[in-house]
Every structure is written in C-alpha cells, then in structure tokens.
Coordinates of C-alpha atoms in Angstrom, one line a residue:
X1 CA -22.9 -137.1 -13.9
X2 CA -20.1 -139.3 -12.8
X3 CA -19.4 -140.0 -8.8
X4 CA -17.4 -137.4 -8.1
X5 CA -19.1 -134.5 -9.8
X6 CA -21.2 -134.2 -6.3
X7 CA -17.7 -133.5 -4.4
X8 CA -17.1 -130.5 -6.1
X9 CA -17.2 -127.2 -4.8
X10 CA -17.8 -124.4 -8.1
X11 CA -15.4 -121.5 -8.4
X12 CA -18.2 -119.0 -8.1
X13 CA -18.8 -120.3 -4.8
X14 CA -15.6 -120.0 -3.6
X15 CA -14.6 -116.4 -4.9
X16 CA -17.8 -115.2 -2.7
X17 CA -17.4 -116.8 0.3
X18 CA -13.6 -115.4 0.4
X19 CA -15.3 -112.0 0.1
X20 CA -17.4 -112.5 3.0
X21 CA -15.0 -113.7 5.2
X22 CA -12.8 -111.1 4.6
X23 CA -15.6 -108.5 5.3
X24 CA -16.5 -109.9 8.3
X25 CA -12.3 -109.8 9.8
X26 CA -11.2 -106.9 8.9
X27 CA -12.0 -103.2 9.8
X28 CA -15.1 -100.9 8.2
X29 CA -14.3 -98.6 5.7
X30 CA -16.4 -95.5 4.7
X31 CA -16.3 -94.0 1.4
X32 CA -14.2 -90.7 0.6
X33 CA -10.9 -89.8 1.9
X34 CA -9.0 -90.2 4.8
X35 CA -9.8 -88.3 8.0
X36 CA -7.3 -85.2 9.1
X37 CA -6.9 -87.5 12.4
X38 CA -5.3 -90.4 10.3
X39 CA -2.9 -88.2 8.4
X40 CA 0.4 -87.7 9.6
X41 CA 1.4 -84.8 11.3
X42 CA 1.9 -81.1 9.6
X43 CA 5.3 -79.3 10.5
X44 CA 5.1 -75.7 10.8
X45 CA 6.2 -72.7 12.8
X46 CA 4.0 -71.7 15.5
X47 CA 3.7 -68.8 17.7
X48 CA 1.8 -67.5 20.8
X49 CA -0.6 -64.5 21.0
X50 CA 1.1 -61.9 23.3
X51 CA 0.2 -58.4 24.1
X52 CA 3.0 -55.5 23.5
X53 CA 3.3 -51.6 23.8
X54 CA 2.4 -50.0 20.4
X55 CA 2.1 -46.8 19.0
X56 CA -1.9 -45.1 19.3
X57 CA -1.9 -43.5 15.6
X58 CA -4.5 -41.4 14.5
X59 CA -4.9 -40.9 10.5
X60 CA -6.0 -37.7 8.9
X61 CA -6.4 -36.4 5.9
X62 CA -5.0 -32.6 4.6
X63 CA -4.2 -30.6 1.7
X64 CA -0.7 -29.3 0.7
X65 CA 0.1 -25.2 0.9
X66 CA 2.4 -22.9 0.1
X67 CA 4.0 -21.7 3.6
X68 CA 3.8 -18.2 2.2
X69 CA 1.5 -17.0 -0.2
X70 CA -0.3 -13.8 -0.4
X71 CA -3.0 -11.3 -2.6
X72 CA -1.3 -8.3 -3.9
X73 CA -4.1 -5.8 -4.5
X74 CA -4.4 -1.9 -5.5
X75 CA -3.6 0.7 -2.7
X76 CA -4.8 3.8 -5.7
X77 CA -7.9 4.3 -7.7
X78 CA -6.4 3.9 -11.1
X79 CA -6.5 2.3 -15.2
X80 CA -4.2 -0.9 -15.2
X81 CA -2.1 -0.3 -18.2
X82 CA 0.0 -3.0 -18.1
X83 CA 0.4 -6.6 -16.4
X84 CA 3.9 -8.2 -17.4
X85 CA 2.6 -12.1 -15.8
X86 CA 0.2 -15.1 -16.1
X87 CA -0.6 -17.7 -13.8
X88 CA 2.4 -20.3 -13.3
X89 CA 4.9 -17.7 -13.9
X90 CA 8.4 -17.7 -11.8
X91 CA 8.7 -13.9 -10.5
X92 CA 11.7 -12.6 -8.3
X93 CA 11.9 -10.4 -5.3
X94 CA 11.1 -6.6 -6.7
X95 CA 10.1 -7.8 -10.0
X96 CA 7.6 -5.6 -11.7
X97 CA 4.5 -6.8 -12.3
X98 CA 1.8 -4.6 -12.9
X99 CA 1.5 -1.2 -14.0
X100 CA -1.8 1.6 -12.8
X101 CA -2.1 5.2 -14.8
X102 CA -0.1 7.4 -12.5
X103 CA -2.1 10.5 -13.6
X104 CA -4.8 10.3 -10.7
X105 CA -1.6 9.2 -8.3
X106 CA 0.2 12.9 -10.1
X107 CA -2.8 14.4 -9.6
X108 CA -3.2 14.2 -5.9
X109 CA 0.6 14.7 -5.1
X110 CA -0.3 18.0 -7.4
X111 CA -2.7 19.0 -5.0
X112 CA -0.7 18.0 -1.8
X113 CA 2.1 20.3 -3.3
X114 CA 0.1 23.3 -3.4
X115 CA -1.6 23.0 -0.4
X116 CA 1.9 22.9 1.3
X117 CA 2.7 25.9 -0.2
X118 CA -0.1 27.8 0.8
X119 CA 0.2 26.3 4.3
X120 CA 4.0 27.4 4.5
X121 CA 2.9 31.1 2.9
X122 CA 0.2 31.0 5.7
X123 CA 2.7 30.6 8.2
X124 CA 4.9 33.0 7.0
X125 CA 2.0 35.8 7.3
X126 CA 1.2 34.2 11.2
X127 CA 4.8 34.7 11.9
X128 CA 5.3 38.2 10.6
X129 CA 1.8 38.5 12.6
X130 CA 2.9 37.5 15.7
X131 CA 6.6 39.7 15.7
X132 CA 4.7 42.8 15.3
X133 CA 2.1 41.8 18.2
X134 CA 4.7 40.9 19.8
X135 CA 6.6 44.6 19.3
X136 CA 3.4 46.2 19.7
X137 CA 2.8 44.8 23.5
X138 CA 6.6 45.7 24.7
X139 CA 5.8 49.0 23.5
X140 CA 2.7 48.8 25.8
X141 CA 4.4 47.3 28.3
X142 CA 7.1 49.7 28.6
X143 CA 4.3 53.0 28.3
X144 CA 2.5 51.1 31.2
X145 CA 5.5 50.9 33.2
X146 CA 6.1 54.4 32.7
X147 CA 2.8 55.2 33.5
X148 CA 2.9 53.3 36.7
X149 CA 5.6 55.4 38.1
X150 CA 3.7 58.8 37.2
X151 CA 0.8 57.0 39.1
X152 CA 3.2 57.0 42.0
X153 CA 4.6 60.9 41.9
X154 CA 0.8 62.2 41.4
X155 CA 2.0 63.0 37.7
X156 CA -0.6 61.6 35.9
X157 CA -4.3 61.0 35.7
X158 CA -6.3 58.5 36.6
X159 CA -7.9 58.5 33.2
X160 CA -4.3 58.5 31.3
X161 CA -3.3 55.5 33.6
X162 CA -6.5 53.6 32.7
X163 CA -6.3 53.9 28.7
X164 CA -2.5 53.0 28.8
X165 CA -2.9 50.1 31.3
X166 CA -6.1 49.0 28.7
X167 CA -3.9 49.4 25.7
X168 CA -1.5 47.2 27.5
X169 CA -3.9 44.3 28.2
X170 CA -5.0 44.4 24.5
X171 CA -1.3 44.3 23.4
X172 CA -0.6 41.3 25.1
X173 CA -3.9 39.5 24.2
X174 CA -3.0 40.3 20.6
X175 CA 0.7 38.4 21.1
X176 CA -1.0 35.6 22.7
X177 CA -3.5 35.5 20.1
X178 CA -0.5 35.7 17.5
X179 CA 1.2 32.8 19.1
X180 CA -1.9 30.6 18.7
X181 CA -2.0 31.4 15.2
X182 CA 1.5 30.4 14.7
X183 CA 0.9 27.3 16.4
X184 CA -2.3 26.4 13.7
X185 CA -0.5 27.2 11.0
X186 CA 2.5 25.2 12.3
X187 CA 0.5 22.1 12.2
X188 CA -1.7 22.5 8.9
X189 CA 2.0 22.7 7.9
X190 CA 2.9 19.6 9.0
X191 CA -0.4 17.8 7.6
X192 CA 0.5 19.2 4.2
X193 CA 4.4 18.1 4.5
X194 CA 2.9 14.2 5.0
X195 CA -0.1 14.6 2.4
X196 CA 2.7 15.4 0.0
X197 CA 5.1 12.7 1.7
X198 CA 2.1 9.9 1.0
X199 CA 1.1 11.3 -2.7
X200 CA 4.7 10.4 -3.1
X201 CA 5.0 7.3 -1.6
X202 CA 1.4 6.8 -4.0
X203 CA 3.7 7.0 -6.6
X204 CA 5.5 4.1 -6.4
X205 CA 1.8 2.0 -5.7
X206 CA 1.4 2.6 -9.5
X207 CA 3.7 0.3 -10.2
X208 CA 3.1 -3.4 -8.4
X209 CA 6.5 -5.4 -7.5
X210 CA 6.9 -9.1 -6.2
X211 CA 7.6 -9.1 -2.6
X212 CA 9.3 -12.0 -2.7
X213 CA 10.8 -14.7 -5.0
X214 CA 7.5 -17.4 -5.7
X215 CA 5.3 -18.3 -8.6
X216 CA 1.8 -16.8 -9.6
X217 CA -0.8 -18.5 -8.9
X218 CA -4.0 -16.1 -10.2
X219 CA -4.4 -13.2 -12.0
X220 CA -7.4 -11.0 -11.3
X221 CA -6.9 -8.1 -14.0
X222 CA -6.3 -7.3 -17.5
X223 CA -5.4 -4.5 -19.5
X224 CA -7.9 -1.9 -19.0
X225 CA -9.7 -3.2 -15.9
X226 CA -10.1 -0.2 -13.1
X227 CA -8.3 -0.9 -9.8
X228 CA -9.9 0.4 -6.5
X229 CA -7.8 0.6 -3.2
X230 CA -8.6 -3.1 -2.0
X231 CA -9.4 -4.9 -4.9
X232 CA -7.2 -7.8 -6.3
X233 CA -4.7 -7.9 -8.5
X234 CA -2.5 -11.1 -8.2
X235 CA -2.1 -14.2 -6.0
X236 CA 1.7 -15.3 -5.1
X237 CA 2.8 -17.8 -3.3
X238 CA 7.0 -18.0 -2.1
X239 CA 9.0 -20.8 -3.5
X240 CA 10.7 -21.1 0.1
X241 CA 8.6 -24.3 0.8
X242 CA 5.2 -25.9 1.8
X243 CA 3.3 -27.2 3.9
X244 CA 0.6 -29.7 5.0
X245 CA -2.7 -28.0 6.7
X246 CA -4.2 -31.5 8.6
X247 CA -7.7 -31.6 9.7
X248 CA -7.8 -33.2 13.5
X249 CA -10.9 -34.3 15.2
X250 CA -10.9 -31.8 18.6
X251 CA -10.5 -34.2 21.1
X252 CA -7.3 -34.7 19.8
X253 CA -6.1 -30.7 20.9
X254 CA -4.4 -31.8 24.2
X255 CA -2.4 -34.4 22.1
X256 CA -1.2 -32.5 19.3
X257 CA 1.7 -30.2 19.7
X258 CA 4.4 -27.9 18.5
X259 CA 7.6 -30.2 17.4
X260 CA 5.5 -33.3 16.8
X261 CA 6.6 -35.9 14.0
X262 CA 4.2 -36.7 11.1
X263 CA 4.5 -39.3 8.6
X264 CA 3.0 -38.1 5.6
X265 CA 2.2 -39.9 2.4
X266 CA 1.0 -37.9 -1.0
X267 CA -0.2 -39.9 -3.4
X268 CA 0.6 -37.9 -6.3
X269 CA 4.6 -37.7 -5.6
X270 CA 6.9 -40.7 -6.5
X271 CA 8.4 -40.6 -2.9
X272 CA 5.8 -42.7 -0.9
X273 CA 6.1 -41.3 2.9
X274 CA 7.5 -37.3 4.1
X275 CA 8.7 -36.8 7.4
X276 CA 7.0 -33.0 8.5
X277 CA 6.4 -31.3 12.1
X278 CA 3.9 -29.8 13.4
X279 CA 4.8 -26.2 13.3
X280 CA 1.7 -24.1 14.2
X281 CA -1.7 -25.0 15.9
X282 CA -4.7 -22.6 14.2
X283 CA -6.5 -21.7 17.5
X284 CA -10.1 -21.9 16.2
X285 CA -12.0 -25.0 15.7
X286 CA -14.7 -25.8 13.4
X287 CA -18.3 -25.7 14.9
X288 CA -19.8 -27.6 12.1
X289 CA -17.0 -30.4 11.6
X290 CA -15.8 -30.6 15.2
X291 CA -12.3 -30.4 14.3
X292 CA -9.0 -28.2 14.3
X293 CA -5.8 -27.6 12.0
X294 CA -2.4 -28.4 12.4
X295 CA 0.1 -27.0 10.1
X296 CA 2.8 -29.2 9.2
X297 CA 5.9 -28.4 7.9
X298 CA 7.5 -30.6 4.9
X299 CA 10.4 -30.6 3.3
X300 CA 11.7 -29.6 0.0
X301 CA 10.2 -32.2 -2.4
X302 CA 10.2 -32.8 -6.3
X303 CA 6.8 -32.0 -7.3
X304 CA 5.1 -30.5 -4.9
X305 CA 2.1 -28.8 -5.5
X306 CA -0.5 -26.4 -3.9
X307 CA -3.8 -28.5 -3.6
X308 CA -2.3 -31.7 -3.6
X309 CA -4.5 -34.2 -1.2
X310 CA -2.5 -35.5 1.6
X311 CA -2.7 -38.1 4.5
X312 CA -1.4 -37.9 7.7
X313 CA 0.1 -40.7 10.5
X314 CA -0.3 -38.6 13.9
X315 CA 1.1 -40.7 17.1
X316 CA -1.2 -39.4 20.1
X317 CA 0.1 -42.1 22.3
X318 CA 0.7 -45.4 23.4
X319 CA -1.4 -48.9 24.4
X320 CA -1.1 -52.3 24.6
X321 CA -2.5 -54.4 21.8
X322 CA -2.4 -57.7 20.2
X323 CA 0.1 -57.6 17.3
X324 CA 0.6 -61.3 15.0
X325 CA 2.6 -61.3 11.6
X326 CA 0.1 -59.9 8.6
X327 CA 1.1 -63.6 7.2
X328 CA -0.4 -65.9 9.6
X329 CA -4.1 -64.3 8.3
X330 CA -6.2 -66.5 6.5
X331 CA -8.4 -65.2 3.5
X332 CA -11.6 -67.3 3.1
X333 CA -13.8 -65.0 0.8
X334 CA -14.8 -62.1 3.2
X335 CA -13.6 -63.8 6.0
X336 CA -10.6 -63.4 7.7
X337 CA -9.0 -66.0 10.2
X338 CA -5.6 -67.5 11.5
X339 CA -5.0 -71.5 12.5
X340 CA -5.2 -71.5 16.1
X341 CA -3.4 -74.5 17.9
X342 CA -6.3 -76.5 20.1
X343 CA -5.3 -78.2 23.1
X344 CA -4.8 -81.3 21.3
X345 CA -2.4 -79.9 19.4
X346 CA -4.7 -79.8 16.3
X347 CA -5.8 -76.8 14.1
X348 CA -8.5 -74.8 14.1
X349 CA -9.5 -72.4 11.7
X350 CA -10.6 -69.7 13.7
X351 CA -12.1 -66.2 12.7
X352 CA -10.4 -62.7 13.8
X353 CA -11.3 -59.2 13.1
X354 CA -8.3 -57.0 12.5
X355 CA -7.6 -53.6 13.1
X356 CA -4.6 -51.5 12.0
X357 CA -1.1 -52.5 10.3
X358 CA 2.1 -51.4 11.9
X359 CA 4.4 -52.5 9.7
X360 CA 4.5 -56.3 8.7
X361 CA 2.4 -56.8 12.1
X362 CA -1.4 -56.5 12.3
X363 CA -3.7 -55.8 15.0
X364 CA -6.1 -58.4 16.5
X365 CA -9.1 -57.2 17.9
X366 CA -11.4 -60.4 18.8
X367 CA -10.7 -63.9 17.5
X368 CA -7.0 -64.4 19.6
X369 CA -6.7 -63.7 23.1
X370 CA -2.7 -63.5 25.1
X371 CA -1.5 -67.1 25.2
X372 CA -3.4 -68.6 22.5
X373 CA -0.8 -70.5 20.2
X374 CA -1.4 -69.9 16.0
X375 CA 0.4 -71.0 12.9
X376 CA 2.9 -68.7 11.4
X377 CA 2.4 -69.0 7.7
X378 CA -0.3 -71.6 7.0
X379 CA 0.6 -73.6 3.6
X380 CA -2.2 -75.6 1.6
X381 CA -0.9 -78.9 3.7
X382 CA -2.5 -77.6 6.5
X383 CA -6.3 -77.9 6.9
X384 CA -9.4 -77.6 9.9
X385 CA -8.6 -80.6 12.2
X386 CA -5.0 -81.3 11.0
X387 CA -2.4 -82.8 13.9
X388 CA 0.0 -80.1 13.7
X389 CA 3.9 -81.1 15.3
X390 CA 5.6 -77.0 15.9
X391 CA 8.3 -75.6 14.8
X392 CA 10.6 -73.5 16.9

C-alpha cells in the first residue's frame, strides 16, 4: 500500500451510509397501497334521505273469467241424437246445438191433449147439469110460491105445503150443487189447458240453442247418452269480455270497493300491465283461507284466456315512507347497501333492507334514516372510507 491508500473511503461504504441517512430523514412508509384518506377526492352526486307520501299497495294474485258463462243442461228425459259442437267452438245467439228424441216430449203433450179434452167434455156435461138444476128449482120455486098463497086462503093442506116447500129446498141444493160442479170442472180445465201449454213449450227443450254469442268450453254428452232434467249438456261462456276474480286477505273488506282502479299484469299476454275495476264484491269469505273476492273487470285484450293466472296492484291507501333511487343500491353478494355520506364527508358502505319498488324508486326500511345524506349512483372510483366532494 502506498500513503494515501489509508485516506480512502470504499464505494460500498458510501452507497450504504446514503441509504441510512436517507431512512432516518424522511417519512415511514408501509407496504401496499395508498390509504382512501390520501387519495384525492371522489366527485359524485349526492342526495339526502327524506320521507314522502306514497301509495299503500297490496299485491294479490287471481285467475282470469269469462264475465258470462253458463251450463246448459236437459229440462226432458230424453236420447241425445245429435250434438252439432266441440269444445273451442264459436257458437251464435239461437244457434242449435244439440238435439233430444222428441218422442217422450210428443208423448206427454199426447197425453196433456187428451186430458183437455176430456176435461172440456166434462165441463160440458157439469154445464148442461147445472141449467137443468137450475130449471128444475125455478119450477120449485114458483110451485112453492103458489103454494104459499093457498097456505094463506086455507086452500091447501098442511101436508101439500110441506112436500112442495121440501121439493123446493132440494131443488135449490141440487143448483148449488151444480154450480160447484161447474166450478171443478172449470179449473181441471184450466190445469189441462197449461199441461198442454208446457208439453208444448217441452217441445222446443228437445232441441238446445245458444243463449248467447260465446265459445264452448265443455261438452258433457255424445250421441246416444240419456239426458235427465238437470244433468249437463254443454258449458258456454259469452265473448262479451272477462274478467279477473282477485283473492284479498279479509282485513282488506273495508278498503276494497266498487269503482276501484287495479293494475293488473298477466304474464302470459304480450301487453305487460291492464287497467280493470272493481266491479262486484262476492259477499262470503273463506273460513279456511281468511280471504274474500273481488271481481275485476278488464278490458278487451288480444289473447285472453279463461284460466289464465293473474296478479293484481290494489292501492288501500296511503303512508309515508322512505323512497331513494333503485340505483344508489349497492349489490355485495347477498347484501344490499347504499354509500352513506359520514360527517366527515367520507363514505361509508352501509347496509339497508328494502322493501317494495314504486317505479325507479325503492323503499328503505332500516339502514337510512330522514336526513342522512347517500351517493346517487356509486361508480367503482368510489370505495369504504373514500373523501367524497358532492355534486349538486
């Protein structure tokens, strides 16, 4: 080694002791990235909670009907010879649809017929009966008269007097009897008139008509089946229109009435939402379900079928309730919150629970109280602890 090879100071040495003394001056830092609180502030629109007057809804589910339907069934005992429809088929008003042997209906108007003409016959013979009683008791009347006046001048006996004034009394029973009969007769006359008036009117129940314009929606009988007075034949329902039968809970009775507006929404039309009103309450509630039916009538719509499931928007009043935009929500899995402003003016993830949507609005049950201020529409930018500057 020379002299001056002591003096010097190695490289290595150097490099390190720059290292420390920087360590040593300047600020810590921790691993990972940079804290929320050193990042610049996030824009983004804000709002505060408030409370506001909203619509009480009530959501039920029903089932579509026809507003007029019916079961035609047999008013005669009677062979069905004929059925001219099938289920689905259009029918009009007075168009004939099934057809009942009209011997047993010819039959009985047969036997009506003649038992009017024996009735009338009868009545003739109580008639002729009663003008001769009646003949027979002036005669007595007039011989008793007579008689009386004999009484008075001593001109006859007591004994003549007696048997005319007895023949007299018998005469006029006899009229009064004939009258009666007259009078029976009379009315066995009039039961056979309207025996024979109904096996007529019988005829035309051997031959079933539509009652009014609609569509057939079951057929009970064939060819060859025996129909009974009572017993089913076809079911129609009118093409006039439909309507929705909703199924209410009870307590909702007072609420629902007459004129009401319901939104309605059938799944299986292409038209998403039908305006009806409540037409009709059914008075009778369901002990086993607790509920009630309101009719609902609907409007013509494409597609409309008997069956068809149904759900139903009923307003039964109004409250106030906390209402924010459905996009201020926050999806984290199955979690739900909003970004709620702190007092620092930093946010906070908070969780909600929701209740139901009016519209693009959504109801906040817990989570939000009036007068806490949230994030509008939260972006990815925005995270838990972020400095947030609002947006008007």
């Amino acid at each position: 080694m020379n002299g001056t090879s002591g003096k010097c100071i190695p490289k290595a040495f150097l490099s390190v002791a720059l290292i420390l003394f920087l360590w040593g001056c300047g600020e810590k830092i921790q691993p990972g990235n940079k804290s929320a609180a050193s990042a610049p502030a996030v824009k983004a629109r804000t709002a505060v909670a408030e409370m506001s007057g909203q619509a009480v809804v009530h959501e039920a589910v029903g089932t579509v009907t026809a507003r007029t339907k019916a079961v035609l069934s047999a008013k005669i005992m009677g062979t069905v010879t004929a059925v001219h429809v099938r289920e689905s088929d259009r029918v009009t008003e007075g168009q004939l649809l099934i057809e009942i042997d009209p011997r047993t209906v010819s039959a009985h108007r047969k036997q009506a017929e003649a038992g009017l003409s024996e009735a009338r016959k009868a009545y003739e013979a109580a008639v002729a009966a009663r003008d001769s009683a009646a003949s027979m008791a002036e005669l007595a009347k007039a011989t008793y008269d007579r008689y009386v006046n004999l009484m008075k001048n001593e001109s006859a006996s007591r004994q003549e007097f007696d048997e005319v004034a007895a023949r007299h009394r018998q005469a006029e029973a006899g009229l009064n009897q004939a009258k009666a009969m007259v009078e029976a007769v009379s009315e066995k006359v009039r039961q056979a008139e309207a025996a024979v008036a109904a096996s007529r009117v019988m005829d035309g129940d051997s031959h079933i008509t539509a009652p009014y314009e609609g569509v057939i929606t079951q057929r009970f009988v064939d060819p060859g089946s025996l129909a009974a007075p009572g017993s089913p034949l076809l079911a129609i329902r009118a093409v006039s229109g439909h309507r929705v039968d909703l199924i209410l809970p009870e307590h909702l009775t007072p609420l629902v009435k007459p004129g009401l507006s319901v939104v309605l929404t059938i799944p299986a039309l292409s038209q998403p939402k039908i305006t009806g009103t409540v037409m009709t309450i059914v008075p009778f509630s369901d002990p086993a379900s607790r509920s009630f039916v309101a009719q609902v009538d609907i409007p013509a719509v494409a597609g409309l079928q008997e069956g068809q499931y149904a759900k139903g928007r009923v307003e039964i009043g109004n409250a106030e309730r906390l209402m924010v935009p459905v996009n201020a929500l926050i999806q984290r899995g199955q979690l739900t919150g909003v970004y709620w402003i702190d007092p620092e003016q930093k946010a906070r993830f908070r969780l909600v629970r929701t209740g139901s949507i009016e519209g693009s609005d959504i109801e906040i049950l817990s989570g939000l109280k009036p007068g806490d201020r949230y994030i509008l529409e939260p972006n990815a930018q925005i995270v838990d602890g972020a400095l947030v500057e609002g947006l008007s």
